[in-house]
Amino acid sequence: MDEANYVQSIVESIVHRMRDQKVKGDVADYIPELAHINPNQFGLSICLANGCQLSFGDSDVPFSIQSISKVFTLAIALGRFGDAIWQRVGREPSSHVYNSGQELEEKNGHPPNPFVNAGAIVTTDALLVSGTPKETLAEILHFARLAVSDNEIYINSAVAKSEIATGHQNWALAHMLRAKGNLCNDCELVLGTYFHHCAIEMTCEQLALFGRCLARIDTKAIHLSETHTQNLLALMMTCGHYQGSGEFAFQVGIPAKSGVGGGILACVPGRASIAVWSPGLNQHGNSLLGTAALRELSRALNWSAFSSSRPK
Ligand code: GLN
C-alpha cells in the first residue's frame, strides 16, 4: 500500500471516532463572535511530502485561526529582524495562562515567548515599525496567501471588533508593555492589528498547505530559512500549547500551534503537515478533539519527533 493510502485508512478511522465523541470541550465564548460556533464540526487535512493532500470532514470550512496567526507574525518578524527580535521577547515556555500579565510584572515587561499574548503583541508592535496597521495586515495576509497559493484568505472583521470591544485582558497587557517600555506604538494601533490578525479565517486545507513551508516539504512558496524554520518549530514544540505544551509534547510529540478558534497546525519535519479543527477547547484553551486526533495519528503513524523508527 502506498503512503497516501495507508495514511488515508488510518486517519479515516480516527476522524470517524472523533466525530462520535460526546465530550467535545467548550467553545471560546469569551470572544462574543466565537460563542455561537457549532461545536459539532470537525475537519482535518494532511499534506504529505510526496505532494498528496488528504482531507476529511469539515476541512473546507473557514474558521478563526486566532493564535495560529502568531506563527505567521513571528515568521515575518524573524525574516525581517532576525535575532534582534529576541531582545524584546523570550524563548521559554510559561506556566501561566496565555493572557497572563504576571511574568510581565516580574520580568519588567519582557514576555516569556512569542506565542503567549504578551509576546505576540510585542511581535505585532515590531512589525508596525515600518508600516501602518493596514499595511501590516496586508503583509500578513499576503504572506499567508502566498504560502498557500490561494487568495481566498480573509479577516473576519466582526470577530476582530468583538475582541477590540471585550478583550480587556489584552488591553491590560498592552498598557503594561507600553508602561515598561516594550511597545513602540500606541496600544490602539498594536491591539487593533493584533486582534485583526487573530481574526484571519482559514480552512484546514489551507492551513495544511501553509504548514508545508514549516515542515519543509515545500520550500518554494515563501522564503523561510532553515534556521528560522527550526526556531519556529522549536517554539511550537515548547510553547505552542501554552500550559498544555509539555503534555502535548508527551502525548503527541509533534511541533504544533493551537488557537482558541479550535484549530491546530502540526508539522512533522520533512514528512507532513497536518491541520485539524474542532471548536471545543480543553482547560488550557487548546482543541480537545484536535489534540486527541493528533495523539492517535502520531501514535499510529509513528510521527512523534522522538520516535526512532519510521514506517515506510
Ligand atoms: N485573540 C485571542 C486572544 O488574544 C487569541 C488567544 C488564543 O488563540 N490562544 O485572547
Coordinates of C-alpha atoms and ligand atoms in Angstrom, one line a residue:
M1 CA 0.0 0.0 0.0
D2 CA 1.5 3.4 -0.8
E3 CA 1.9 6.0 1.9
A4 CA -1.1 8.1 0.9
N5 CA -3.5 5.1 1.0
Y6 CA -2.0 3.9 4.3
V7 CA -2.4 7.4 5.9
Q8 CA -5.9 7.7 4.4
S9 CA -7.1 4.5 6.0
I10 CA -5.6 5.3 9.4
V11 CA -6.9 8.9 9.5
E12 CA -10.4 8.0 8.2
S13 CA -11.0 5.8 11.3
I14 CA -9.5 8.4 13.6
V15 CA -11.9 11.1 12.2
H16 CA -14.8 8.7 12.5
R17 CA -14.0 8.1 16.2
M18 CA -13.6 11.8 16.9
R19 CA -16.9 12.6 15.3
D20 CA -18.6 10.1 17.6
Q21 CA -17.2 11.6 20.8
K22 CA -19.8 13.0 23.1
V23 CA -17.5 15.2 25.1
K24 CA -16.1 17.9 22.8
G25 CA -14.9 20.6 25.1
D26 CA -16.2 24.2 25.3
V27 CA -16.1 26.8 22.5
A28 CA -14.2 30.1 23.3
D29 CA -17.2 32.1 24.4
Y30 CA -15.0 34.9 25.9
I31 CA -14.8 36.2 22.3
P32 CA -18.5 37.0 21.6
E33 CA -18.4 36.3 17.9
L34 CA -17.0 32.8 18.5
A35 CA -19.5 31.9 21.2
H36 CA -22.1 30.6 18.7
I37 CA -19.8 28.4 16.6
N38 CA -21.3 24.9 16.2
P39 CA -19.1 22.6 18.3
N40 CA -20.0 19.5 16.2
Q41 CA -17.8 20.5 13.3
F42 CA -14.5 18.5 12.8
G43 CA -12.1 18.9 10.0
L44 CA -8.6 17.5 9.2
S45 CA -6.2 17.9 6.3
I46 CA -2.8 16.4 5.8
C47 CA -0.1 17.3 3.2
L48 CA 2.5 14.6 2.6
A49 CA 6.0 15.1 1.3
N50 CA 5.0 13.3 -2.0
G51 CA 2.7 16.2 -2.8
C52 CA -0.6 14.4 -1.8
Q53 CA -3.2 16.2 0.2
L54 CA -5.8 14.2 2.1
S55 CA -8.8 16.0 3.6
F56 CA -11.5 14.8 5.9
G57 CA -14.8 16.1 7.4
D58 CA -15.2 19.9 7.6
S59 CA -11.8 20.6 6.2
D60 CA -13.1 23.1 3.7
V61 CA -14.9 25.3 6.3
P62 CA -13.1 28.5 7.2
F63 CA -12.6 29.1 10.9
S64 CA -10.9 31.7 13.1
I65 CA -7.2 30.8 13.3
Q66 CA -6.7 33.0 16.4
S67 CA -3.3 32.3 17.9
I68 CA -2.1 30.2 14.9
S69 CA -1.6 33.7 13.3
K70 CA 1.3 34.2 15.8
V71 CA 3.3 31.7 13.7
F72 CA 2.8 34.0 10.7
T73 CA 3.8 37.2 12.6
L74 CA 6.8 35.5 14.2
A75 CA 7.9 34.1 10.8
I76 CA 7.7 37.5 9.2
A77 CA 9.5 39.2 12.2
L78 CA 12.3 36.6 12.1
G79 CA 12.7 37.2 8.3
R80 CA 12.8 41.0 8.8
F81 CA 14.7 41.5 12.1
G82 CA 16.5 38.1 12.6
D83 CA 17.8 37.5 16.1
A84 CA 17.1 41.2 17.1
I85 CA 13.5 40.2 17.9
W86 CA 14.8 38.2 20.9
Q87 CA 15.8 41.4 22.6
R88 CA 12.1 42.1 23.1
V89 CA 10.7 38.6 23.8
G90 CA 12.0 35.4 25.4
R91 CA 12.0 31.8 24.2
E92 CA 10.9 30.0 27.3
P93 CA 7.7 28.2 28.0
S94 CA 5.3 29.7 30.5
S95 CA 3.4 28.1 33.3
H96 CA 0.8 30.8 33.2
V97 CA -2.3 31.1 31.2
Y98 CA -1.8 32.6 27.7
N99 CA -3.1 36.0 28.6
S100 CA -1.4 36.3 31.9
G101 CA 0.3 39.6 32.9
Q102 CA 2.2 38.0 35.9
E103 CA 5.5 37.4 34.1
L104 CA 5.4 40.9 32.6
E105 CA 5.4 42.4 36.1
E106 CA 8.1 40.0 37.3
K107 CA 10.3 40.4 34.2
N108 CA 10.0 44.1 33.7
G109 CA 7.8 43.9 30.5
H110 CA 9.8 41.1 28.8
P111 CA 7.2 38.4 27.7
P112 CA 8.4 34.7 28.1
N113 CA 7.8 33.7 24.5
P114 CA 6.2 35.0 21.2
F115 CA 3.2 32.7 21.5
V116 CA 1.6 33.9 24.7
N117 CA -0.5 37.0 24.1
A118 CA 2.0 39.5 25.5
G119 CA 4.8 38.1 23.3
A120 CA 2.6 38.2 20.2
I121 CA 1.6 41.8 21.0
V122 CA 5.3 42.7 21.1
T123 CA 5.9 40.9 17.8
T124 CA 3.0 42.7 16.2
D125 CA 4.4 46.0 17.5
A126 CA 7.8 45.2 15.9
L127 CA 6.1 44.6 12.5
L128 CA 4.4 48.0 12.8
V129 CA 7.7 49.8 12.9
S130 CA 7.7 50.1 9.1
G131 CA 4.1 50.3 8.2
T132 CA 0.6 51.3 9.2
P133 CA -1.8 48.7 10.7
K134 CA -3.5 48.4 7.3
E135 CA -0.1 47.8 5.5
T136 CA 1.0 45.3 8.2
L137 CA -2.2 43.3 8.0
A138 CA -1.9 43.3 4.2
E139 CA 1.6 42.0 4.6
I140 CA 0.4 39.2 6.9
L141 CA -2.4 38.3 4.6
H142 CA -0.1 38.4 1.6
F143 CA 2.4 36.0 3.4
A144 CA -0.4 33.5 4.2
R145 CA -1.9 33.7 0.7
L146 CA 1.5 33.3 -1.0
A147 CA 2.3 30.3 1.2
V148 CA -1.0 28.7 0.3
S149 CA -1.2 29.9 -3.3
D150 CA -4.7 30.9 -2.6
N151 CA -6.1 34.5 -2.4
E152 CA -9.3 33.4 -0.7
I153 CA -8.0 34.1 2.9
Y154 CA -9.7 37.0 4.7
I155 CA -10.0 38.6 8.1
N156 CA -13.4 38.4 9.8
S157 CA -13.8 42.0 11.0
A158 CA -16.8 41.2 13.2
V159 CA -14.6 38.8 15.2
A160 CA -11.8 41.4 15.5
K161 CA -14.3 44.1 16.5
S162 CA -15.8 41.9 19.2
E163 CA -12.3 41.3 20.7
I164 CA -11.5 45.0 20.5
A165 CA -14.6 45.7 22.5
T166 CA -14.3 42.9 25.1
G167 CA -10.6 41.9 25.2
H168 CA -9.8 43.8 28.4
Q169 CA -7.1 41.4 29.5
N170 CA -5.2 42.1 26.2
W171 CA -5.7 45.8 26.7
A172 CA -4.2 45.5 30.2
L173 CA -1.2 43.5 28.7
A174 CA -0.6 46.2 26.0
H175 CA -0.7 49.0 28.5
M176 CA 1.6 47.2 30.8
L177 CA 4.1 46.6 27.9
R178 CA 3.8 50.2 27.0
A179 CA 4.4 51.3 30.6
K180 CA 7.5 49.1 30.8
G181 CA 8.9 50.5 27.5
N182 CA 8.4 47.3 25.4
L183 CA 5.8 48.8 23.0
C184 CA 6.8 51.4 20.5
N185 CA 3.4 52.2 19.1
D186 CA 0.1 53.2 20.7
C187 CA -1.9 50.4 22.3
E188 CA -4.8 51.1 20.0
L189 CA -2.7 50.6 16.9
V190 CA -0.9 47.5 18.1
L191 CA -4.0 45.7 19.5
G192 CA -6.1 46.7 16.5
T193 CA -3.6 45.0 14.3
Y194 CA -3.2 42.0 16.8
F195 CA -6.9 41.4 17.0
H196 CA -7.3 41.6 13.3
H197 CA -4.5 39.1 12.5
C198 CA -6.1 36.7 15.1
A199 CA -9.4 37.1 13.2
I200 CA -7.9 35.6 10.0
E201 CA -10.1 32.8 8.8
M202 CA -8.7 29.7 7.0
T203 CA -9.8 26.2 6.3
C204 CA -7.9 23.1 7.4
E205 CA -7.0 22.5 3.7
Q206 CA -5.4 26.0 3.5
L207 CA -3.6 25.7 6.9
A208 CA -2.1 22.3 6.0
L209 CA -0.8 23.8 2.7
F210 CA 0.7 26.6 4.8
G211 CA 2.3 24.1 7.1
R212 CA 4.3 22.6 4.2
C213 CA 6.7 25.5 4.4
L214 CA 7.4 24.9 8.1
A215 CA 7.7 21.1 7.6
R216 CA 9.9 22.0 4.7
I217 CA 8.2 19.6 2.3
D218 CA 7.6 22.6 0.0
T219 CA 10.0 25.4 0.4
K220 CA 9.2 27.3 -2.9
A221 CA 6.1 29.3 -2.0
I222 CA 7.7 31.6 0.6
H223 CA 11.2 32.0 1.8
L224 CA 11.8 30.8 5.3
S225 CA 15.4 30.0 6.2
E226 CA 16.3 26.5 7.5
T227 CA 17.4 28.2 10.8
H228 CA 14.3 30.3 11.2
T229 CA 12.1 27.3 10.4
Q230 CA 13.9 25.2 13.1
N231 CA 13.4 28.2 15.5
L232 CA 9.7 28.3 14.8
L233 CA 9.3 24.5 15.2
A234 CA 11.2 24.5 18.5
L235 CA 8.9 27.2 19.9
M236 CA 5.9 25.4 18.6
M237 CA 7.0 22.3 20.5
T238 CA 7.9 24.0 23.7
C239 CA 5.3 26.9 23.8
G240 CA 2.7 26.1 21.1
H241 CA 0.0 24.9 23.5
Y242 CA 0.6 27.3 26.5
Q243 CA 0.4 25.4 29.8
G244 CA -0.5 22.3 27.9
S245 CA 2.7 22.3 25.9
G246 CA 4.6 19.7 28.0
E247 CA 1.6 17.4 27.9
F248 CA 1.2 17.9 24.2
A249 CA 4.9 17.0 23.6
F250 CA 4.4 14.0 25.9
Q251 CA 1.3 12.7 24.2
V252 CA 1.8 13.8 20.6
G253 CA 5.4 14.8 20.1
I254 CA 4.9 16.9 17.1
P255 CA 5.7 20.7 16.9
A256 CA 2.3 22.4 16.7
K257 CA 0.5 25.6 17.4
S258 CA -3.1 25.9 18.6
G259 CA -5.6 28.7 18.6
V260 CA -8.8 29.3 20.6
G261 CA -10.8 29.0 17.4
G262 CA -10.2 25.3 17.8
G263 CA -7.5 24.9 15.2
I264 CA -4.1 23.2 15.5
L265 CA -1.3 23.3 12.9
A266 CA 1.2 20.5 13.4
C267 CA 4.3 20.0 11.3
V268 CA 6.4 16.8 11.0
P269 CA 9.7 18.0 9.6
G270 CA 10.4 16.5 6.1
R271 CA 7.3 14.4 6.3
A272 CA 3.9 16.0 6.6
S273 CA 1.9 19.0 7.7
I274 CA -1.5 18.5 9.5
A275 CA -4.2 21.0 10.2
V276 CA -7.1 19.9 12.4
W277 CA -10.1 21.8 13.6
S278 CA -12.7 21.1 16.3
P279 CA -14.0 24.2 18.1
G280 CA -14.4 22.7 21.6
L281 CA -11.4 23.5 23.9
N282 CA -9.8 21.9 26.9
Q283 CA -8.9 23.7 30.1
H284 CA -5.8 25.3 28.6
G285 CA -7.6 26.7 25.5
N286 CA -6.5 24.0 23.1
S287 CA -8.8 22.0 20.9
L288 CA -9.9 18.9 22.9
L289 CA -10.7 16.6 20.0
G290 CA -8.0 18.1 17.7
T291 CA -5.4 17.2 20.3
A292 CA -6.9 13.7 20.7
A293 CA -6.9 13.2 16.9
L294 CA -3.2 14.2 16.7
R295 CA -2.3 11.9 19.5
E296 CA -3.9 9.0 17.8
L297 CA -2.4 9.9 14.4
S298 CA 1.1 10.4 15.8
R299 CA 1.0 7.0 17.5
A300 CA -0.5 5.1 14.6
L301 CA 1.9 6.6 12.1
N302 CA 5.0 6.9 14.3
W303 CA 5.2 10.6 13.6
S304 CA 6.5 11.8 17.0
A305 CA 9.7 13.8 16.8
F306 CA 11.0 11.5 19.5
S307 CA 10.3 8.2 17.6
S308 CA 13.5 6.4 16.5
S309 CA 11.6 4.2 14.0
R310 CA 9.8 5.5 11.0
P311 CA 7.4 3.3 9.0
K312 CA 8.0 3.1 5.3
Ligands
GLN1 N1 -7.2 36.5 20.1 C1 -7.1 35.6 21.2 C2 -6.7 36.4 22.5 O1 -6.0 37.3 22.4 C3 -6.0 34.6 20.9 C4 -5.8 33.6 22.0 C5 -5.5 32.2 21.5 O2 -5.9 31.8 20.4 N2 -5.0 31.4 22.4 O3 -7.2 36.1 23.6

